[in-house]
Short mmCIF file of C-alpha atoms in Angstrom, two decimals:
data_model
loop_
_atom_site.label_atom_id
_atom_site.label_comp_id
_atom_site.label_asym_id
_atom_site.label_seq_id
_atom_site.Cartn_x
_atom_site.Cartn_y
_atom_site.Cartn_z
CA MET A 1 -19.41 15.86 11.80
CA LYS A 2 -19.75 13.89 15.00
CA ALA A 3 -16.73 13.55 17.28
CA LYS A 4 -16.71 9.76 16.94
CA ASP A 5 -17.19 9.62 13.20
CA VAL A 6 -14.22 8.00 11.46
CA TYR A 7 -13.21 8.87 7.92
CA VAL A 8 -10.86 7.42 5.31
CA THR A 9 -8.27 9.95 4.15
CA GLY A 10 -5.84 7.66 2.36
CA ALA A 11 -6.01 4.35 0.51
CA GLY A 12 -3.45 2.09 -1.11
CA ILE A 13 -3.82 -1.15 -3.04
CA VAL A 14 -1.88 -3.75 -5.00
CA SER A 15 -3.42 -6.86 -6.53
CA ALA A 16 -3.44 -9.02 -9.62
CA VAL A 17 -5.15 -6.26 -11.61
CA GLY A 18 -2.43 -3.70 -10.94
CA LEU A 19 -0.48 -1.49 -8.59
CA GLY A 20 -2.32 1.49 -7.16
CA ARG A 21 -5.82 2.94 -7.16
CA GLN A 22 -5.77 4.21 -10.75
CA ALA A 23 -4.70 0.90 -12.29
CA THR A 24 -7.29 -0.88 -10.15
CA LEU A 25 -10.04 1.53 -11.19
CA GLU A 26 -9.23 1.04 -14.87
CA ALA A 27 -9.30 -2.77 -14.58
CA LEU A 28 -12.65 -2.73 -12.77
CA ARG A 29 -14.22 -0.41 -15.32
CA GLU A 30 -12.85 -2.39 -18.26
CA GLY A 31 -13.91 -5.73 -16.74
CA ARG A 32 -10.31 -6.95 -16.95
CA SER A 33 -9.41 -9.89 -14.72
CA GLY A 34 -5.93 -10.41 -13.29
CA VAL A 35 -6.44 -14.15 -12.82
CA GLU A 36 -3.95 -16.08 -14.96
CA PRO A 37 -1.84 -19.28 -14.80
CA VAL A 38 0.88 -19.30 -12.13
CA ARG A 39 3.90 -17.23 -13.12
CA TYR A 40 6.05 -16.52 -10.05
CA LEU A 41 5.19 -19.18 -7.45
CA ARG A 42 7.23 -22.39 -7.72
CA THR A 43 4.57 -25.11 -7.48
CA ALA A 44 3.67 -28.45 -9.00
CA HIS A 45 0.21 -26.97 -9.67
CA ALA A 46 1.49 -24.52 -12.26
CA GLY A 47 -1.62 -24.84 -14.43
CA LEU A 48 -3.95 -23.43 -11.78
CA PRO A 49 -5.37 -19.96 -12.38
CA VAL A 50 -4.37 -17.53 -9.62
CA GLY A 51 -4.47 -13.81 -8.96
CA GLU A 52 -0.73 -13.11 -8.75
CA VAL A 53 0.68 -9.62 -8.39
CA LYS A 54 2.65 -9.12 -11.61
CA TYR A 55 5.98 -8.26 -9.99
CA SER A 56 8.77 -10.50 -8.76
CA ASN A 57 10.22 -10.03 -5.29
CA GLY A 58 13.33 -8.56 -6.89
CA GLU A 59 11.33 -6.01 -8.86
CA MET A 60 9.43 -4.94 -5.75
CA ARG A 61 12.67 -4.67 -3.75
CA GLU A 62 14.06 -2.41 -6.46
CA MET A 63 10.94 -0.20 -6.43
CA LEU A 64 11.22 0.15 -2.67
CA ARG A 65 15.04 0.45 -2.58
CA ILE A 66 15.39 -2.56 -0.30
CA ALA A 67 18.80 -4.23 -0.52
CA PRO A 68 18.83 -7.72 -2.10
CA GLY A 69 20.51 -9.22 0.97
CA GLU A 70 17.97 -7.93 3.51
CA ALA A 71 15.65 -10.66 4.79
CA MET A 72 12.18 -9.78 3.51
CA ILE A 73 9.00 -11.75 2.83
CA ARG A 74 6.74 -11.17 -0.16
CA SER A 75 3.73 -10.19 1.97
CA SER A 76 5.78 -7.38 3.51
CA LEU A 77 6.77 -6.09 0.08
CA LEU A 78 3.12 -6.06 -1.01
CA GLY A 79 2.09 -4.38 2.23
CA ILE A 80 4.75 -1.67 1.97
CA LEU A 81 3.66 -0.78 -1.56
CA ALA A 82 0.03 -0.37 -0.46
CA VAL A 83 0.84 1.53 2.75
CA GLU A 84 3.14 3.85 0.80
CA GLU A 85 0.30 4.83 -1.54
CA ALA A 86 -2.13 5.29 1.35
CA LEU A 87 0.28 7.52 3.30
CA ARG A 88 1.12 9.54 0.20
CA GLN A 89 -2.57 10.34 -0.24
CA TYR A 90 -3.04 11.07 3.46
CA ALA A 91 -0.16 13.55 3.57
CA PRO A 92 2.33 14.41 0.82
CA PRO A 93 6.06 14.00 1.61
CA GLY A 94 7.09 16.33 4.40
CA GLY A 95 3.50 16.83 5.48
CA ARG A 96 3.29 14.33 8.34
CA ASP A 97 2.94 15.58 11.90
CA GLU A 98 5.51 13.64 13.94
CA THR A 99 3.72 14.41 17.22
CA LEU A 100 0.68 12.34 16.28
CA ARG A 101 0.06 8.92 17.75
CA VAL A 102 -0.04 6.85 14.56
CA ALA A 103 -0.91 3.16 14.80
CA LEU A 104 -0.51 0.34 12.29
CA VAL A 105 -3.04 -2.51 12.44
CA SER A 106 -2.40 -5.23 9.87
CA GLY A 107 -4.12 -8.51 9.06
CA ILE A 108 -2.30 -11.60 7.78
CA THR A 109 -2.51 -15.34 8.37
CA VAL A 110 0.26 -17.23 6.57
CA GLY A 111 3.10 -14.90 7.59
CA GLY A 112 6.48 -15.67 6.04
CA MET A 113 5.67 -19.19 4.88
CA ASP A 114 6.57 -18.27 1.28
CA GLN A 115 10.24 -17.84 2.18
CA VAL A 116 10.44 -20.53 4.86
CA GLU A 117 9.21 -23.23 2.49
CA GLU A 118 11.82 -22.12 -0.07
CA MET A 119 14.67 -22.17 2.45
CA TYR A 120 13.87 -25.30 4.43
CA ASP A 121 16.92 -27.18 3.13
CA ASP A 122 19.18 -24.27 4.15
CA PHE A 123 17.73 -24.32 7.67
CA VAL A 124 18.39 -28.04 7.97
CA GLY A 125 21.79 -28.16 6.34
CA THR A 126 23.75 -24.92 6.46
CA ASP A 127 22.16 -22.31 8.75
CA SER A 128 22.74 -19.82 5.92
CA LYS A 129 19.24 -18.34 5.94
CA ASN A 130 18.43 -18.22 9.62
CA ASP A 131 17.33 -14.58 9.39
CA TYR A 132 14.14 -15.86 7.77
CA ILE A 133 13.15 -18.23 10.59
CA ALA A 134 11.66 -15.46 12.73
CA LEU A 135 9.77 -14.08 9.75
CA ILE A 136 7.33 -16.99 9.71
CA ASP A 137 5.57 -15.31 12.64
CA CYS A 138 2.60 -13.25 11.44
CA GLY A 139 3.61 -10.26 13.56
CA ALA A 140 6.97 -10.12 11.78
CA CYS A 141 5.27 -8.90 8.61
CA THR A 142 3.61 -6.03 10.50
CA GLU A 143 6.96 -5.13 12.05
CA GLN A 144 8.70 -5.13 8.67
CA ILE A 145 6.12 -2.71 7.30
CA ALA A 146 6.37 -0.50 10.40
CA ASP A 147 10.18 -0.52 10.33
CA TYR A 148 10.24 0.52 6.68
CA PHE A 149 8.29 3.72 7.37
CA GLY A 150 9.08 4.42 11.03
CA GLY A 151 6.99 6.73 13.18
CA PHE A 152 4.36 4.25 14.34
CA ARG A 153 3.62 4.52 18.06
CA MET A 154 1.99 1.08 18.18
CA THR A 155 1.48 -1.95 15.96
CA SER A 156 -0.99 -4.79 16.13
CA THR A 157 -1.51 -7.92 14.01
CA ILE A 158 -4.93 -9.47 13.38
CA VAL A 159 -5.13 -13.16 12.42
CA THR A 160 -8.67 -14.34 11.64
CA ALA A 161 -8.13 -16.01 8.25
CA CYS A 162 -10.04 -14.37 5.39
CA SER A 163 -11.66 -11.74 7.61
CA SER A 164 -8.30 -10.59 9.02
CA SER A 165 -7.92 -7.25 7.25
CA ALA A 166 -11.60 -6.35 7.65
CA ASN A 167 -11.16 -6.90 11.37
CA ALA A 168 -8.00 -4.79 11.25
CA ILE A 169 -10.08 -1.89 9.91
CA MET A 170 -12.64 -2.39 12.67
CA THR A 171 -9.88 -2.46 15.27
CA GLY A 172 -8.46 0.76 13.83
CA VAL A 173 -11.81 2.51 14.17
CA ASP A 174 -12.08 1.29 17.76
CA LEU A 175 -8.64 2.71 18.57
CA LEU A 176 -9.70 6.12 17.30
CA ARG A 177 -13.04 6.09 19.07
CA GLU A 178 -11.35 5.13 22.33
CA ASP A 179 -8.71 7.88 21.87
CA ARG A 180 -5.86 5.39 21.88
CA ALA A 181 -4.50 6.76 18.59
CA ASP A 182 -4.76 9.95 16.52
CA VAL A 183 -4.38 8.28 13.12
CA VAL A 184 -4.55 4.59 12.19
CA VAL A 185 -3.22 2.82 9.13
CA ALA A 186 -5.32 -0.35 8.89
CA GLY A 187 -5.58 -3.17 6.39
CA GLY A 188 -3.77 -6.34 5.48
CA CYS A 189 -1.64 -8.27 3.06
CA GLU A 190 -1.02 -11.84 1.97
CA CYS A 191 1.12 -13.50 -0.67
CA LEU A 192 0.71 -16.84 -2.37
CA SER A 193 2.73 -19.79 -1.16
CA ARG A 194 2.83 -23.51 -1.76
CA TYR A 195 1.31 -23.86 1.70
CA HIS A 196 -1.68 -21.87 0.44
CA VAL A 197 -2.08 -23.74 -2.82
CA ASN A 198 -1.54 -27.22 -1.40
CA GLY A 199 -3.83 -26.59 1.54
CA PHE A 200 -6.78 -25.33 -0.50
CA ASN A 201 -6.14 -28.03 -3.09
CA THR A 202 -6.42 -30.63 -0.32
CA LEU A 203 -9.76 -29.11 0.67
CA MET A 204 -10.81 -29.66 -2.97
CA ILE A 205 -12.17 -26.13 -3.38
CA LEU A 206 -9.87 -24.76 -6.11
CA ASP A 207 -11.43 -24.05 -9.49
CA ARG A 208 -9.36 -25.24 -12.45
CA GLU A 209 -10.87 -22.40 -14.51
CA THR A 210 -11.43 -18.72 -13.74
CA CYS A 211 -13.86 -18.69 -10.83
CA ARG A 212 -17.58 -18.03 -11.25
CA PRO A 213 -18.99 -16.48 -8.05
CA PHE A 214 -22.78 -16.78 -7.56
CA ASP A 215 -23.10 -18.95 -10.65
CA ARG A 216 -25.14 -22.15 -10.54
CA TYR A 217 -22.12 -24.09 -11.85
CA ARG A 218 -19.48 -22.46 -9.65
CA ALA A 219 -16.66 -24.84 -8.81
CA GLY A 220 -14.43 -23.12 -6.26
CA ILE A 221 -11.76 -20.55 -5.51
CA ASN A 222 -8.97 -18.96 -7.50
CA LEU A 223 -6.38 -18.00 -4.92
CA GLY A 224 -4.89 -14.53 -5.10
CA GLU A 225 -2.47 -12.21 -3.35
CA GLY A 226 -2.21 -8.52 -2.65
CA ALA A 227 -2.57 -5.78 -0.05
CA GLY A 228 -4.92 -2.98 0.84
CA TYR A 229 -4.58 -0.29 3.53
CA LEU A 230 -6.67 2.65 4.65
CA VAL A 231 -5.65 5.73 6.62
CA LEU A 232 -8.35 6.35 9.23
CA GLU A 233 -8.90 9.69 10.98
CA PRO A 234 -11.49 10.94 13.45
CA ALA A 235 -13.82 13.76 12.46
CA GLU A 236 -12.03 16.45 14.43
CA SER A 237 -8.71 15.68 12.73
CA VAL A 238 -10.33 15.80 9.28
CA ALA A 239 -11.93 19.15 10.11
CA ARG A 240 -8.69 20.59 11.51
CA ARG A 241 -6.67 19.61 8.45
CA GLY A 242 -9.38 20.72 6.03
CA VAL A 243 -9.04 17.60 3.87
CA GLN A 244 -11.72 15.91 1.77
CA PRO A 245 -12.20 12.30 2.93
CA LEU A 246 -12.56 9.41 0.50
CA GLY A 247 -15.44 8.07 2.53
CA LYS A 248 -16.67 7.21 5.98
CA VAL A 249 -16.66 3.97 7.97
CA SER A 250 -20.31 4.13 9.00
CA GLY A 251 -20.81 0.79 10.71
CA TYR A 252 -19.27 -2.63 11.20
CA ARG A 253 -19.83 -5.92 12.94
CA ASN A 254 -17.90 -9.12 13.54
CA THR A 255 -19.65 -12.36 14.46
CA CYS A 256 -18.69 -16.01 14.83
CA ASP A 257 -21.27 -18.78 14.51
CA ALA A 258 -18.54 -21.45 15.06
CA TYR A 259 -20.59 -23.87 12.96
CA HIS A 260 -17.67 -25.67 11.32
CA GLN A 261 -13.91 -25.38 10.85
CA THR A 262 -14.23 -24.31 7.21
CA ALA A 263 -17.92 -24.23 6.20
CA SER A 264 -20.55 -21.62 6.97
CA SER A 265 -23.85 -22.66 8.55
CA PRO A 266 -26.53 -23.82 6.08
CA GLU A 267 -28.66 -20.72 6.65
CA GLY A 268 -25.67 -18.29 6.76
CA LEU A 269 -26.36 -17.19 10.34
CA GLY A 270 -22.97 -15.56 10.91
CA ALA A 271 -23.16 -13.63 7.65
CA TYR A 272 -26.68 -12.46 8.42
CA LEU A 273 -25.80 -11.23 11.91
CA ALA A 274 -22.66 -9.45 10.68
CA MET A 275 -24.51 -7.62 7.90
CA LYS A 276 -27.47 -6.78 10.12
CA GLY A 277 -25.20 -5.43 12.87
CA ALA A 278 -23.12 -3.32 10.46
CA VAL A 279 -26.21 -1.73 8.90
CA GLU A 280 -27.77 -1.01 12.29
CA GLU A 281 -24.58 0.52 13.72
CA ALA A 282 -24.42 2.79 10.70
CA GLY A 283 -27.84 4.11 11.67
CA LEU A 284 -29.27 2.80 8.41
CA VAL A 285 -31.96 0.36 7.31
CA PRO A 286 -31.40 -2.34 4.67
CA ASP A 287 -33.08 -0.21 1.97
CA ASP A 288 -30.28 2.38 2.39
CA ILE A 289 -27.62 -0.02 1.07
CA ASP A 290 -26.92 0.64 -2.62
CA TYR A 291 -24.47 -2.19 -3.36
CA ILE A 292 -23.17 -5.31 -1.61
CA ASN A 293 -19.54 -6.20 -2.19
CA ALA A 294 -20.06 -9.87 -1.34
CA HIS A 295 -17.43 -12.24 -0.02
CA GLY A 296 -18.43 -14.48 -2.96
CA THR A 297 -15.57 -16.96 -3.08
CA GLY A 298 -17.07 -19.10 -5.83
CA THR A 299 -17.42 -22.16 -3.61
CA PRO A 300 -20.77 -23.99 -3.49
CA ASN A 301 -21.09 -23.48 0.27
CA ASN A 302 -20.12 -19.82 0.64
CA ASP A 303 -22.10 -18.43 -2.27
CA LEU A 304 -25.26 -20.32 -1.41
CA THR A 305 -25.27 -19.39 2.28
CA GLU A 306 -24.16 -15.79 1.76
CA GLY A 307 -26.98 -15.35 -0.72
CA LEU A 308 -29.50 -16.84 1.70
CA ALA A 309 -28.28 -14.45 4.40
CA ILE A 310 -28.67 -11.50 2.01
CA MET A 311 -32.20 -12.60 1.16
CA ARG A 312 -33.06 -12.90 4.85
CA LEU A 313 -31.83 -9.38 5.66
CA PHE A 314 -33.01 -7.51 2.57
CA GLY A 315 -36.22 -9.37 1.80
CA GLU A 316 -37.79 -8.48 -1.54
CA ARG A 317 -35.63 -5.36 -2.05
CA ILE A 318 -32.17 -6.81 -2.56
CA PRO A 319 -29.60 -4.22 -3.71
CA PRO A 320 -27.09 -4.97 -6.47
CA VAL A 321 -24.77 -7.80 -5.36
CA ALA A 322 -21.41 -8.84 -6.81
CA SER A 323 -18.14 -10.51 -5.94
CA VAL A 324 -14.88 -9.09 -7.31
CA LYS A 325 -12.88 -12.28 -6.76
CA ALA A 326 -12.87 -13.16 -10.44
CA PHE A 327 -10.85 -9.93 -10.89
CA THR A 328 -8.28 -10.41 -8.10
CA GLY A 329 -8.56 -14.01 -6.96
CA HIS A 330 -9.37 -14.67 -3.33
CA THR A 331 -6.63 -12.77 -1.52
CA THR A 332 -7.49 -14.50 1.79
CA SER A 333 -6.32 -12.29 4.69
CA ALA A 334 -6.02 -9.23 2.43
CA ALA A 335 -9.52 -9.60 0.97
CA GLY A 336 -11.37 -7.37 3.44
CA SER A 337 -9.12 -4.32 3.11
CA LEU A 338 -8.38 -4.78 -0.58
CA GLU A 339 -12.12 -4.84 -1.24
CA ALA A 340 -12.59 -1.88 1.10
CA VAL A 341 -10.47 0.13 -1.33
CA LEU A 342 -12.56 -1.18 -4.24
CA SER A 343 -15.73 -0.14 -2.40
CA LEU A 344 -14.37 3.37 -1.88
CA LEU A 345 -13.44 3.62 -5.56
CA ALA A 346 -16.99 2.60 -6.47
CA LEU A 347 -18.41 5.30 -4.18
CA GLN A 348 -16.06 7.97 -5.49
CA HIS A 349 -16.60 7.20 -9.17
CA ASN A 350 -20.22 6.03 -8.94
CA PHE A 351 -20.03 2.65 -10.64
CA LEU A 352 -20.78 -0.96 -9.70
CA PRO A 353 -17.88 -3.44 -9.80
CA VAL A 354 -19.41 -6.33 -11.72
CA ASN A 355 -19.54 -10.06 -11.10
CA LEU A 356 -17.41 -11.58 -13.88
CA ASN A 357 -18.18 -14.96 -15.49
CA PHE A 358 -21.78 -15.18 -14.33
CA ARG A 359 -24.03 -17.32 -16.55
CA GLU A 360 -26.89 -18.94 -14.62
CA PRO A 361 -28.40 -18.05 -11.24
CA ILE A 362 -28.26 -20.26 -8.17
CA GLU A 363 -31.62 -21.99 -7.91
CA GLU A 364 -32.18 -21.11 -4.25
CA HIS A 365 -31.44 -17.40 -4.79
CA ALA A 366 -34.01 -14.71 -5.51
CA PHE A 367 -31.43 -12.44 -7.18
CA VAL A 368 -28.72 -12.49 -9.81
CA PRO A 369 -25.35 -10.76 -9.38
CA VAL A 370 -24.46 -7.49 -11.08
CA THR A 371 -23.18 -7.62 -14.65
CA ASP A 372 -23.89 -3.98 -15.60
CA PRO A 373 -21.56 -1.39 -13.97
CA SER A 374 -24.10 1.44 -14.25
CA PRO A 375 -25.93 2.15 -10.97
CA GLY A 376 -29.59 3.04 -11.10
CA ALA A 377 -28.98 5.99 -8.77
CA PRO A 378 -25.97 7.70 -7.15
CA LEU A 379 -24.21 5.37 -4.70
CA ARG A 380 -24.31 6.41 -1.04
CA HIS A 381 -23.66 3.29 1.07
CA ILE A 382 -21.79 0.06 0.25
CA LEU A 383 -21.83 -3.04 2.45
CA SER A 384 -18.61 -5.05 2.16
CA ASN A 385 -18.46 -8.66 3.45
CA SER A 386 -15.46 -10.76 4.50
CA PHE A 387 -15.85 -14.23 5.99
CA GLY A 388 -13.16 -16.48 7.45
CA PHE A 389 -12.75 -20.10 8.43
CA GLY A 390 -14.19 -21.04 11.80
CA GLY A 391 -17.33 -18.98 11.14
CA ASN A 392 -15.62 -15.60 11.60
CA SER A 393 -17.85 -13.19 9.66
CA SER A 394 -17.26 -9.45 9.23
CA ALA A 395 -19.20 -6.72 7.45
CA ILE A 396 -18.41 -3.02 7.04
CA VAL A 397 -20.55 -0.17 5.69
CA PHE A 398 -18.65 2.50 3.74
CA SER A 399 -20.49 5.73 3.00
CA LYS A 400 -19.94 8.57 0.56
CA ILE A 401 -19.30 12.04 1.96
#
């Protein structure tokens, strides 16, 4: 192992399909979507399909032994659940070395809007909920997660819309390679809010049915919520502890074509450059990629341009491509890290997460998305894409050990 190689030694996840890696694995293998009509969010758009985590805030507080009166936002609760699972896999209780420089890098964009919008009248009229005002700041969520566990030497918050948690993973790898940390917990979280739903509804990109990524008749996004976190360690730490990694972060790249506030460029330039850079940094060629976990939001613009970018990079030998957003909904800031965990599960268990609800191919595409979970050969390298508003495109290559 090279000194600057970075490995994943813990992973945690919560999404609409379940809590934890095992529940997630079972849902993916069974082709079971978690997208359903709104259950917990108070919204006038209650008929919209969304990928809600199937626990109330009260139920999650009880699981985590957080007092009912303590100011806490839903994103923090989701994040704590995922970080707890990742740390438990990294080192069982009592097994953590307190002398290590452990960093937390977390991606989020909406912050505590879910609670602020609920308590607006209290802020205006009675000052009874002022503890929640500060929690609207995105960094407050990271601090709540860090405070719950303790022991983090540094924290950092990444806010780049739907590429936030992918960029958090990249930042975590950079910290290790620059010897600014010994271990990094990296990922992101995001909960649904009326701000989310109303904003995307105004953009007219919400699908009134379960979304259909890479389908000719795709109509838009199903919003989702959740969290995903990885524990990252350098090669020397993995060797010293004698642990078996879940996988390796082989390469990554972030680009920004700045074409439009919300749309990607017609030819998918940012996506192409991000994927190309990630593959090259991994020391691979396009033919080495065995599966592409696409961003695949289900919108006309994203799916068309992402597919064109894939065709440009991979030519006539396009690997299996799929989007998992019909399983989880589009979890916005959490998408990159949540789907990083899904990619690692696919590598570990040698299966292809499929593209649900596909019927007819996009006319401009020279490929169709994956509907059969059986790979033609053992999986070695997965390319995972996450693209955000403003043209912020990120791609990461995860490799099997």
